[in-house]
Each structure stands twice: as C-alpha cells, then as structure tokens.
mmCIF file of C-alpha atoms and ligand atoms in Angstrom:
data_model
loop_
_atom_site.group_PDB
_atom_site.id
_atom_site.type_symbol
_atom_site.label_atom_id
_atom_site.label_comp_id
_atom_site.label_asym_id
_atom_site.label_seq_id
_atom_site.Cartn_x
_atom_site.Cartn_y
_atom_site.Cartn_z
ATOM 1 C CA MET W 1 0.091 -0.001 0.034
ATOM 2 C CA LYS W 2 1.043 3.593 -0.755
ATOM 3 C CA LYS W 3 2.408 5.622 2.352
ATOM 4 C CA ASN W 4 1.373 8.998 3.414
ATOM 5 C CA PRO W 5 4.114 11.339 2.180
ATOM 6 C CA PHE W 6 3.163 13.774 4.912
ATOM 7 C CA ALA W 7 3.500 11.016 7.670
ATOM 8 C CA ALA W 8 6.313 12.884 9.293
ATOM 9 C CA ARG W 9 4.427 16.190 9.391
ATOM 10 C CA LEU W 10 1.368 14.342 10.807
ATOM 11 C CA ALA W 11 3.397 12.622 13.429
ATOM 12 C CA ALA W 12 4.854 16.142 14.406
ATOM 13 C CA PHE W 13 1.463 17.573 14.710
ATOM 14 C CA ALA W 14 0.305 14.725 16.899
ATOM 15 C CA GLY W 15 3.297 15.622 19.144
ATOM 16 C CA VAL W 16 2.170 19.184 19.226
ATOM 17 C CA LEU W 17 -1.390 18.142 20.471
ATOM 18 C CA ARG W 18 0.464 15.916 23.213
ATOM 19 C CA GLU W 19 2.819 18.961 24.391
ATOM 20 C CA LYS W 20 -0.534 21.055 24.558
ATOM 21 C CA GLN W 21 -2.311 18.217 26.529
ATOM 22 C CA LEU W 22 -5.021 18.066 24.022
ATOM 23 C CA ASP W 23 -6.936 14.856 23.286
ATOM 24 C CA ALA W 24 -7.506 15.699 19.554
ATOM 25 C CA ALA W 25 -7.949 18.370 17.006
ATOM 26 C CA VAL W 26 -10.019 19.111 14.063
ATOM 27 C CA VAL W 27 -8.668 20.605 10.839
ATOM 28 C CA PHE W 28 -10.817 22.173 8.409
ATOM 29 C CA ASN W 29 -8.651 24.728 6.587
ATOM 30 C CA GLN W 30 -8.348 23.418 2.981
ATOM 31 C CA ALA W 31 -4.426 24.159 2.698
ATOM 32 C CA ASN W 32 -3.809 22.793 6.184
ATOM 33 C CA VAL W 33 -5.717 19.370 5.399
ATOM 34 C CA ARG W 34 -3.824 19.174 2.256
ATOM 35 C CA SER W 35 -0.441 19.772 4.044
ATOM 36 C CA LEU W 36 -1.293 16.854 6.386
ATOM 37 C CA THR W 37 -2.548 14.342 3.825
ATOM 38 C CA GLY W 38 -1.860 15.519 0.245
ATOM 39 C CA ILE W 39 -5.423 15.700 -0.477
ATOM 40 C CA ASP W 40 -7.205 18.989 -1.929
ATOM 41 C CA CYS W 41 -10.818 18.791 -1.005
ATOM 42 C CA ASP W 42 -13.364 21.758 -0.415
ATOM 43 C CA ASN W 43 -15.370 19.846 2.067
ATOM 44 C CA ALA W 44 -13.130 17.897 4.337
ATOM 45 C CA CYS W 45 -12.150 17.854 7.930
ATOM 46 C CA LEU W 46 -9.374 15.876 9.623
ATOM 47 C CA LEU W 47 -9.649 14.533 12.987
ATOM 48 C CA VAL W 48 -6.288 13.982 14.440
ATOM 49 C CA LYS W 49 -5.895 12.344 17.757
ATOM 50 C CA ALA W 50 -2.844 12.787 20.140
ATOM 51 C CA ASP W 51 -1.816 9.261 19.733
ATOM 52 C CA GLY W 52 -1.708 10.004 15.783
ATOM 53 C CA THR W 53 -4.510 8.252 14.619
ATOM 54 C CA VAL W 54 -6.246 10.217 11.956
ATOM 55 C CA VAL W 55 -9.667 10.133 10.330
ATOM 56 C CA PHE W 56 -10.424 12.150 6.920
ATOM 57 C CA HIS W 57 -14.001 13.330 7.097
ATOM 58 C CA THR W 58 -15.749 14.299 3.898
ATOM 59 C CA ASP W 59 -19.014 13.700 2.094
ATOM 60 C CA PHE W 60 -20.051 11.171 -0.567
ATOM 61 C CA ARG W 61 -18.888 13.098 -3.473
ATOM 62 C CA TYR W 62 -15.091 12.800 -2.613
ATOM 63 C CA VAL W 63 -14.928 9.321 -0.901
ATOM 64 C CA PRO W 64 -13.453 7.463 -4.055
ATOM 65 C CA MET W 65 -10.956 10.333 -4.799
ATOM 66 C CA VAL W 66 -9.660 9.985 -1.207
ATOM 67 C CA HIS W 67 -9.560 6.225 -1.470
ATOM 68 C CA ARG W 68 -7.553 6.621 -4.612
ATOM 69 C CA VAL W 69 -5.236 9.205 -3.562
ATOM 70 C CA ALA W 70 -4.629 8.147 -0.075
ATOM 71 C CA PRO W 71 -5.608 4.719 0.538
ATOM 72 C CA TRP W 72 -3.813 4.794 4.074
ATOM 73 C CA LEU W 73 -6.476 7.123 5.221
ATOM 74 C CA LYS W 74 -9.549 6.009 7.186
ATOM 75 C CA VAL W 75 -12.661 7.919 5.798
ATOM 76 C CA ASP W 76 -15.841 8.894 7.569
ATOM 77 C CA ASP W 77 -18.749 11.094 7.077
ATOM 78 C CA ILE W 78 -18.146 14.945 7.651
ATOM 79 C CA LYS W 79 -21.612 15.483 9.192
ATOM 80 C CA LYS W 80 -20.079 13.741 12.293
ATOM 81 C CA VAL W 81 -17.547 16.446 13.097
ATOM 82 C CA GLY W 82 -19.363 19.427 11.200
ATOM 83 C CA GLY W 83 -22.747 18.419 12.231
ATOM 84 C CA ALA W 84 -24.941 18.940 15.318
ATOM 85 C CA ARG W 85 -24.917 15.307 16.747
ATOM 86 C CA PRO W 86 -22.504 14.459 19.389
ATOM 87 C CA PHE W 87 -19.358 12.791 18.066
ATOM 88 C CA ARG W 88 -18.769 9.148 19.121
ATOM 89 C CA SER W 89 -15.000 8.027 19.168
ATOM 90 C CA GLY W 90 -14.957 4.382 20.306
ATOM 91 C CA ARG W 91 -15.170 4.781 24.249
ATOM 92 C CA ALA W 92 -12.610 7.544 24.736
ATOM 93 C CA LYS W 93 -14.248 11.104 25.245
ATOM 94 C CA LEU W 94 -12.639 13.979 23.412
ATOM 95 C CA LEU W 95 -12.642 16.681 26.061
ATOM 96 C CA LYS W 96 -9.614 18.970 25.094
ATOM 97 C CA MET W 97 -9.806 19.841 21.589
ATOM 98 C CA GLY W 98 -7.707 21.658 19.129
ATOM 99 C CA TYR W 99 -9.375 23.822 16.505
ATOM 100 C CA GLU W 100 -8.552 26.635 13.908
ATOM 101 C CA SER W 101 -9.448 29.996 15.084
ATOM 102 C CA SER W 102 -10.017 30.761 11.461
ATOM 103 C CA VAL W 103 -13.120 28.735 11.316
ATOM 104 C CA THR W 104 -16.577 30.553 11.038
ATOM 105 C CA HIS W 105 -18.613 31.058 13.920
ATOM 106 C CA ALA W 106 -21.403 28.847 12.782
ATOM 107 C CA ARG W 107 -18.681 26.029 12.289
ATOM 108 C CA PHE W 108 -17.425 26.622 15.816
ATOM 109 C CA MET W 109 -20.990 26.436 17.183
ATOM 110 C CA GLN W 110 -21.249 22.940 15.426
ATOM 111 C CA LEU W 111 -18.137 21.775 17.046
ATOM 112 C CA GLU W 112 -19.517 22.622 20.394
ATOM 113 C CA LYS W 113 -22.331 20.579 19.736
ATOM 114 C CA ALA W 114 -20.400 17.723 18.275
ATOM 115 C CA PHE W 115 -17.941 17.587 21.236
ATOM 116 C CA PRO W 116 -20.173 18.284 24.150
ATOM 117 C CA GLY W 117 -18.283 19.307 27.137
ATOM 118 C CA ALA W 118 -15.083 19.807 25.435
ATOM 119 C CA THR W 119 -12.719 23.015 25.745
ATOM 120 C CA PHE W 120 -11.059 24.289 22.620
ATOM 121 C CA ALA W 121 -7.532 25.744 22.069
ATOM 122 C CA ASP W 122 -6.419 27.345 18.847
ATOM 123 C CA ILE W 123 -3.787 25.215 16.956
ATOM 124 C CA ASP W 124 -4.210 27.125 13.484
ATOM 125 C CA ALA W 125 -0.634 28.499 13.911
ATOM 126 C CA ASN W 126 0.859 25.255 14.914
ATOM 127 C CA VAL W 127 -0.291 23.550 11.577
ATOM 128 C CA LYS W 128 0.837 26.651 9.679
ATOM 129 C CA GLU W 129 4.270 26.394 11.292
ATOM 130 C CA LEU W 130 4.707 22.595 10.487
ATOM 131 C CA ARG W 131 3.843 23.245 6.836
ATOM 132 C CA ALA W 132 6.335 26.212 6.736
ATOM 133 C CA VAL W 133 9.066 23.639 6.532
ATOM 134 C CA LYS W 134 8.673 21.974 3.221
ATOM 135 C CA THR W 135 9.346 18.194 2.626
ATOM 136 C CA ALA W 136 11.959 17.193 0.059
ATOM 137 C CA ASP W 137 9.132 16.488 -2.465
ATOM 138 C CA GLU W 138 7.437 19.700 -1.796
ATOM 139 C CA LEU W 139 10.883 21.675 -2.306
ATOM 140 C CA ALA W 140 11.277 19.881 -5.737
ATOM 141 C CA LYS W 141 7.643 20.931 -6.679
ATOM 142 C CA LEU W 142 8.471 24.568 -5.651
ATOM 143 C CA ARG W 143 11.834 24.391 -7.613
ATOM 144 C CA ALA W 144 9.557 23.158 -10.692
ATOM 145 C CA ALA W 145 7.019 25.621 -10.466
ATOM 146 C CA GLU W 146 9.669 28.655 -10.131
ATOM 147 C CA ALA W 147 11.582 27.226 -13.116
ATOM 148 C CA LEU W 148 8.369 27.277 -15.220
ATOM 149 C CA ASN W 149 7.429 30.754 -14.113
ATOM 150 C CA ASP W 150 11.149 31.789 -15.352
ATOM 151 C CA ALA W 151 10.407 30.020 -18.717
ATOM 152 C CA ILE W 152 6.933 31.842 -19.075
ATOM 153 C CA TRP W 153 8.423 35.338 -18.177
ATOM 154 C CA SER W 154 11.089 34.821 -20.669
ATOM 155 C CA GLU W 155 8.639 33.641 -23.536
ATOM 156 C CA ALA W 156 6.102 36.476 -22.342
ATOM 157 C CA GLN W 157 8.642 39.461 -22.857
ATOM 158 C CA LYS W 158 9.201 38.178 -26.643
ATOM 159 C CA LYS W 159 5.479 38.591 -27.003
ATOM 160 C CA PHE W 160 5.041 42.155 -25.392
ATOM 161 C CA LYS W 161 4.691 44.800 -28.074
ATOM 162 C CA PRO W 162 4.373 48.565 -27.806
ATOM 163 C CA GLY W 163 0.676 49.447 -28.101
ATOM 164 C CA MET W 164 -0.373 46.702 -25.756
ATOM 165 C CA THR W 165 -2.371 47.575 -22.706
ATOM 166 C CA GLU W 166 -1.414 46.119 -19.400
ATOM 167 C CA LYS W 167 -4.598 43.877 -19.408
ATOM 168 C CA ASP W 168 -3.142 42.489 -22.911
ATOM 169 C CA MET W 169 0.188 41.862 -21.131
ATOM 170 C CA ALA W 170 -1.296 40.070 -18.172
ATOM 171 C CA ARG W 171 -3.429 37.811 -20.671
ATOM 172 C CA VAL W 172 -0.227 36.744 -22.612
ATOM 173 C CA ILE W 173 1.130 35.569 -19.144
ATOM 174 C CA GLN W 174 -2.190 33.928 -18.058
ATOM 175 C CA HIS W 175 -2.505 31.914 -21.408
ATOM 176 C CA LEU W 176 1.159 30.543 -21.025
ATOM 177 C CA MET W 177 0.469 29.676 -17.551
ATOM 178 C CA ILE W 178 -2.721 27.829 -18.561
ATOM 179 C CA GLU W 179 -0.935 26.049 -21.489
ATOM 180 C CA ARG W 180 2.075 25.072 -19.426
ATOM 181 C CA GLY W 181 0.979 24.750 -16.032
ATOM 182 C CA ASP W 182 -2.039 24.839 -13.784
ATOM 183 C CA GLY W 183 -2.754 28.492 -14.161
ATOM 184 C CA GLU W 184 -2.021 31.402 -12.113
ATOM 185 C CA ALA W 185 -1.229 31.213 -8.414
ATOM 186 C CA PHE W 186 -2.479 34.675 -7.910
ATOM 187 C CA GLU W 187 -3.721 37.561 -10.256
ATOM 188 C CA THR W 188 -0.807 38.679 -12.397
ATOM 189 C CA ILE W 189 0.304 42.243 -11.730
ATOM 190 C CA VAL W 190 1.350 44.387 -14.660
ATOM 191 C CA CYS W 191 2.325 47.986 -14.217
ATOM 192 C CA VAL W 192 3.236 50.317 -16.884
ATOM 193 C CA GLY W 193 5.240 53.320 -15.784
ATOM 194 C CA LYS W 194 3.882 55.299 -12.853
ATOM 195 C CA ASN W 195 1.383 52.502 -12.176
ATOM 196 C CA ALA W 196 4.142 50.646 -10.551
ATOM 197 C CA ALA W 197 3.851 53.161 -7.813
ATOM 198 C CA GLU W 198 0.723 51.210 -6.593
ATOM 199 C CA CYS W 199 2.302 47.930 -5.164
ATOM 200 C CA HIS W 200 -0.871 45.846 -5.890
ATOM 201 C CA HIS W 201 -2.046 47.734 -9.070
ATOM 202 C CA VAL W 202 -4.744 45.842 -11.032
ATOM 203 C CA PRO W 203 -4.036 45.778 -14.761
ATOM 204 C CA ASP W 204 -6.066 48.133 -16.616
ATOM 205 C CA ASP W 205 -6.204 49.722 -20.116
ATOM 206 C CA THR W 206 -3.102 51.794 -19.763
ATOM 207 C CA VAL W 207 -1.048 51.565 -22.969
ATOM 208 C CA TRP W 208 2.602 50.583 -22.876
ATOM 209 C CA ASN W 209 4.448 52.950 -25.384
ATOM 210 C CA GLY W 210 7.588 50.550 -25.479
ATOM 211 C CA ARG W 211 9.736 53.201 -23.505
ATOM 212 C CA GLU W 212 8.427 53.146 -20.121
ATOM 213 C CA PRO W 213 9.260 50.697 -17.284
ATOM 214 C CA VAL W 214 6.948 47.705 -16.793
ATOM 215 C CA LEU W 215 6.773 45.930 -13.453
ATOM 216 C CA VAL W 216 5.310 42.420 -13.659
ATOM 217 C CA ASP W 217 4.738 40.175 -10.486
ATOM 218 C CA MET W 218 3.581 36.838 -11.373
ATOM 219 C CA GLY W 219 3.390 33.163 -10.268
ATOM 220 C CA VAL W 220 2.287 29.801 -12.079
ATOM 221 C CA LYS W 221 0.777 26.950 -10.207
ATOM 222 C CA LEU W 222 2.155 23.665 -10.956
ATOM 223 C CA ASP W 223 1.246 20.326 -9.262
ATOM 224 C CA GLY W 224 -0.590 22.114 -6.413
ATOM 225 C CA TYR W 225 2.496 24.351 -5.712
ATOM 226 C CA CYS W 226 2.856 28.194 -6.201
ATOM 227 C CA SER W 227 5.547 30.132 -7.486
ATOM 228 C CA ASP W 228 6.173 34.042 -7.227
ATOM 229 C CA MET W 229 8.508 36.508 -8.957
ATOM 230 C CA THR W 230 8.680 40.162 -9.694
ATOM 231 C CA ARG W 231 10.707 41.707 -12.510
ATOM 232 C CA ASN W 232 10.846 44.967 -14.041
ATOM 233 C CA MET W 233 11.510 45.539 -17.883
ATOM 234 C CA VAL W 234 13.847 48.485 -17.467
ATOM 235 C CA PRO W 235 13.680 51.027 -20.624
ATOM 236 C CA ALA W 236 17.120 51.483 -22.732
ATOM 237 C CA ARG W 237 17.160 54.945 -21.280
ATOM 238 C CA PRO W 238 15.699 55.270 -17.873
ATOM 239 C CA SER W 239 15.332 58.550 -15.819
ATOM 240 C CA LYS W 240 18.157 59.163 -13.360
ATOM 241 C CA LEU W 241 15.728 58.702 -10.520
ATOM 242 C CA TYR W 242 14.412 55.401 -11.893
ATOM 243 C CA LYS W 243 18.087 54.156 -12.310
ATOM 244 C CA LYS W 244 18.926 55.200 -8.587
ATOM 245 C CA VAL W 245 15.807 53.554 -7.255
ATOM 246 C CA TYR W 246 16.345 50.315 -9.192
ATOM 247 C CA GLY W 247 20.056 50.156 -8.003
ATOM 248 C CA LEU W 248 18.932 50.510 -4.369
ATOM 249 C CA VAL W 249 15.966 48.036 -4.597
ATOM 250 C CA LEU W 250 18.641 45.342 -6.288
ATOM 251 C CA GLU W 251 21.087 45.954 -3.596
ATOM 252 C CA ALA W 252 18.521 45.538 -0.832
ATOM 253 C CA ASN W 253 17.333 42.176 -2.634
ATOM 254 C CA ARG W 254 20.991 40.982 -2.783
ATOM 255 C CA ARG W 255 21.819 41.914 0.827
ATOM 256 C CA ALA W 256 18.834 40.027 2.031
ATOM 257 C CA ILE W 257 19.567 37.154 -0.043
ATOM 258 C CA ALA W 258 23.303 37.071 1.202
ATOM 259 C CA ALA W 259 22.098 37.370 4.965
ATOM 260 C CA ALA W 260 19.142 34.581 4.783
ATOM 261 C CA LYS W 261 20.183 31.606 6.751
ATOM 262 C CA PRO W 262 18.790 29.227 9.326
ATOM 263 C CA GLY W 263 18.726 30.427 12.998
ATOM 264 C CA MET W 264 17.738 33.895 12.279
ATOM 265 C CA THR W 265 14.276 35.109 12.628
ATOM 266 C CA ALA W 266 12.073 36.212 9.752
ATOM 267 C CA GLY W 267 11.821 39.593 11.345
ATOM 268 C CA ALA W 268 15.718 39.951 11.258
ATOM 269 C CA LEU W 269 15.735 39.218 7.453
ATOM 270 C CA ASP W 270 13.170 42.066 6.773
ATOM 271 C CA LYS W 271 15.265 44.241 8.778
ATOM 272 C CA VAL W 272 18.532 43.622 6.732
ATOM 273 C CA ALA W 273 16.666 45.239 3.562
ATOM 274 C CA ARG W 274 14.816 47.882 5.628
ATOM 275 C CA ASP W 275 17.936 49.109 7.283
ATOM 276 C CA PHE W 276 19.621 49.536 4.096
ATOM 277 C CA LEU W 277 16.773 51.486 2.256
ATOM 278 C CA THR W 278 16.237 53.566 5.419
ATOM 279 C CA GLN W 279 19.909 54.526 5.585
ATOM 280 C CA GLU W 280 19.743 55.493 1.978
ATOM 281 C CA GLY W 281 16.733 57.907 2.685
ATOM 282 C CA PHE W 282 14.140 55.600 1.175
ATOM 283 C CA GLY W 283 12.588 53.766 4.291
ATOM 284 C CA LYS W 284 9.199 55.477 4.069
ATOM 285 C CA ALA W 285 8.867 54.374 0.265
ATOM 286 C CA PHE W 286 9.321 50.644 1.410
ATOM 287 C CA GLY W 287 5.785 50.338 2.808
ATOM 288 C CA HIS W 288 5.428 46.478 2.881
ATOM 289 C CA SER W 289 7.043 43.709 4.265
ATOM 290 C CA LEU W 290 10.132 41.876 2.817
ATOM 291 C CA GLY W 291 8.319 38.639 2.083
ATOM 292 C CA HIS W 292 6.468 35.583 2.709
ATOM 293 C CA GLY W 293 6.586 31.754 2.508
ATOM 294 C CA VAL W 294 5.170 30.226 -0.594
ATOM 295 C CA GLY W 295 3.857 26.541 -0.755
ATOM 296 C CA ILE W 296 0.259 25.296 -1.178
ATOM 297 C CA GLU W 297 -0.632 28.746 -0.658
ATOM 298 C CA ILE W 298 0.703 31.776 -2.297
ATOM 299 C CA HIS W 299 1.150 33.487 1.002
ATOM 300 C CA GLU W 300 2.114 31.637 3.975
ATOM 301 C CA ALA W 301 4.470 31.342 6.944
ATOM 302 C CA PRO W 302 7.073 32.434 7.351
ATOM 303 C CA TRP W 303 6.278 36.114 7.297
ATOM 304 C CA ALA W 304 9.396 38.110 6.554
ATOM 305 C CA ALA W 305 8.096 41.121 8.268
ATOM 306 C CA ARG W 306 8.849 43.733 10.963
ATOM 307 C CA LYS W 307 9.284 41.935 14.492
ATOM 308 C CA GLN W 308 8.284 38.501 13.156
ATOM 309 C CA LYS W 309 9.717 36.098 15.708
ATOM 310 C CA MET W 310 9.606 32.871 13.734
ATOM 311 C CA VAL W 311 12.926 31.335 13.237
ATOM 312 C CA LEU W 312 14.136 30.293 9.672
ATOM 313 C CA ARG W 313 14.704 26.647 9.305
ATOM 314 C CA PRO W 314 16.159 24.541 6.564
ATOM 315 C CA GLY W 315 13.413 23.684 4.152
ATOM 316 C CA MET W 316 11.528 26.877 4.501
ATOM 317 C CA SER W 317 10.386 28.862 1.506
ATOM 318 C CA VAL W 318 10.548 32.693 1.706
ATOM 319 C CA THR W 319 10.241 35.647 -0.836
ATOM 320 C CA ILE W 320 12.731 38.268 -0.871
ATOM 321 C CA GLU W 321 10.882 41.326 -2.405
ATOM 322 C CA PRO W 322 12.027 44.702 -1.414
ATOM 323 C CA GLY W 323 10.299 47.581 -3.364
ATOM 324 C CA LEU W 324 10.286 51.369 -3.557
ATOM 325 C CA TYR W 325 7.238 53.210 -4.419
ATOM 326 C CA LEU W 326 7.318 56.886 -5.415
ATOM 327 C CA GLU W 327 3.513 57.982 -5.719
ATOM 328 C CA GLY W 328 2.573 59.551 -9.008
ATOM 329 C CA ASN W 329 6.084 58.757 -10.403
ATOM 330 C CA LEU W 330 7.622 55.198 -10.236
ATOM 331 C CA GLY W 331 7.778 51.859 -8.588
ATOM 332 C CA VAL W 332 10.393 49.139 -8.621
ATOM 333 C CA ARG W 333 9.896 45.765 -6.921
ATOM 334 C CA ILE W 334 12.493 42.923 -7.543
ATOM 335 C CA GLU W 335 11.163 39.675 -5.984
ATOM 336 C CA ASP W 336 13.043 36.243 -5.763
ATOM 337 C CA LEU W 337 12.000 32.969 -4.313
ATOM 338 C CA VAL W 338 14.488 31.412 -1.991
ATOM 339 C CA LEU W 339 14.701 28.111 0.098
ATOM 340 C CA ILE W 340 16.423 28.183 3.337
ATOM 341 C CA THR W 341 19.376 25.503 3.409
ATOM 342 C CA GLU W 342 21.639 24.305 6.150
ATOM 343 C CA THR W 343 24.088 27.172 5.512
ATOM 344 C CA GLY W 344 22.356 29.810 3.760
ATOM 345 C CA CYS W 345 19.737 30.075 1.138
ATOM 346 C CA GLU W 346 19.173 28.729 -2.410
ATOM 347 C CA VAL W 347 17.792 31.153 -4.855
ATOM 348 C CA ILE W 348 15.164 29.404 -7.174
ATOM 349 C CA SER W 349 14.047 32.325 -9.359
ATOM 350 C CA HIS W 350 16.788 32.510 -12.239
ATOM 351 C CA SER W 351 15.396 35.165 -14.376
ATOM 352 C CA ALA W 352 17.802 38.057 -15.081
ATOM 353 C CA LYS W 353 17.370 41.224 -12.624
HETATM 354 ZN ZN1 LIG C 1 5.001 38.395 -6.045
HETATM 355 ZN ZN1 LIG C 2 5.253 37.737 -3.161
#
C-alpha cells in the first residue's frame, strides 16, 4: 500500500497535541488539510488524535477520490464533526480539542455541539508552522513551479509589443500559465510606468509605449504548488531617478539574499533590507514587508516582516521582495523566491534582474 508522504508532518502535529495536552484536533482549513494528507478537497475535515491516529471526514462526492489518492486514510462522514450530533469515538471522550481560530462562528458552534463538554484551544498557527518547513518532495515541486515561471516570463517578454495595454500583457502571461502549468497562483500584476507606484495595481487599459518601465509580479501554479517572482523591464534610457531607485532595490534584494540563513528570525531578515533602504533615505517608500513563504498557498508562513519572531529553518521557502514606491512617479520591486538551506539559502528564481 502507498504510504502517506506527509506522515512525518502528521506525526509532528500529533506531538504538538500531546505537548499542549490536547486529546485531539479538528482541521478544516483546506490548505492545512492538504499539508497533512496531500488531499485537496473543499469539504473536508481531519480529526487527528494525540496518539497520531487520523480520520479524514468528507462527503459522499469525494470518498472515491480519497480512497484512490490516499488509501492509507480512514474515511468517515463529515456530518459527524461538522454536524450537530455528539461525536462518538470508541469509548474515549474527547474533551480537550484543538481547532483553527479561522473557522466561521457557525462552524465553531457546530463543533461545540459535536464535542459536548469539550474545551477548545487554537492550533491554527501550529499547523501553519509545521507546513512552513517543506518536505523534499514539496521543495522539488516549488523548484519546478519557479523554473516554469522563469520560462513563462522569458517567453512573455518576447510577445510584449508597444501599443499593448496592461490587460493585454497580463493575458499573454495567463495564457502561457494555462498552457504550460495549472494557471495563475494569484492574479498577475502588470504595471506600466507610474502605475508601478501602486504595489498591488490591477492591470487596466493603460497602453505601454515601449519606452516606459514595466513591472510584472507573476506566479504559475504547478502540481498544487505556487511560484512567485517580480521583475521589471527597464527601458533603454531610464530616468536618473529610476536608475537610482532600481539600483537601491536590487542592492536591498542582494543583501537580504546574502543574509538569509537558518537560525535568524524572519523579522531580522526583513530588517536587513529595511535598514539599508532607510539608511539610503528611502525607508518610507518601502511600505510593505520583505516577503512571505510560498507553498500550497501563495502567502504562508514564515512572514518576513518587522518583529516576526519565527526562526528560519532549512526547508522553509521565503520571498525576498523589497520595493520602493514613489507615488505618481515610479515603482520598482524585485522579488526572488529562496529556499533556506543548512548554511544559507538557495535562490530558485533564475530570471535576469
Ligand atoms: Zn509576487
Ligand atoms: Zn510575493
């Protein structure tokens, strides 16, 4: 029989439950469920007991798929944990339960009815921390997704022509992502000229004249894993200010990549880029955090942001994306995806910058 490729993560999760002296936990978040079983299902709940036993709860529609993809899993009806009837699990009463604070209030009330007399402790952050460290198979999938993203970026640039709108250019990228991968990991951002001063600009009908800079933030999804990269098409004759800003952002990106290593906090990594840009007099124009983990979700732990205490560990992914935004004028962001290794980091975005 096939083995659960996420068995180690599941065992670590059961360990967390024992540490927190919980009897069991219910996991509803789709990405969390997937990270513990490999199964992507929009109506599922895992019941994980402190002894490591696990039951996958879903409805009739998904049972054959679960049997096929994960024959090691015991499957039961989701109404038992998401319904209003008391839950029965052998003779053991489950009185100390872990749950995700992100569930809806209605769901929480159902849980209170399903586990009468139980107290509930939030374990959402624990699962997310466990999936911040990727398995070898997940790291391979991230590398493959990011490599495809590089290839699509290189091909897209050849198809960009003056006279195209931001929407046209975004469509070129979207089509390539559907042809070559599993579509977009998030809505592609294309910013012509001063539109790049808005960090999350939605592509509109602005026409590219072929001489303005273009900022593109894109990520293709492949095999259930996301990728993420930002690049800028720099005009042949950029303004003095653009050149200066580009140089500073690139230097901040390089310094953070050189500094990224296990043992440091995600907050300290953010600080490397932030201190440099602040010392250059542009601190206020770097209004977002340095980066985020990428995996099943496009944004996940670790969060490379001010004061974040999560310690970087080998196997974590994190983006390094400093940016400077001068309202009404210009914007530059350079984003690479890196994997934390035993000694530093491996940059898996290979497009020229
Ligand atoms: Zn991005
Ligand atoms: Zn990003």
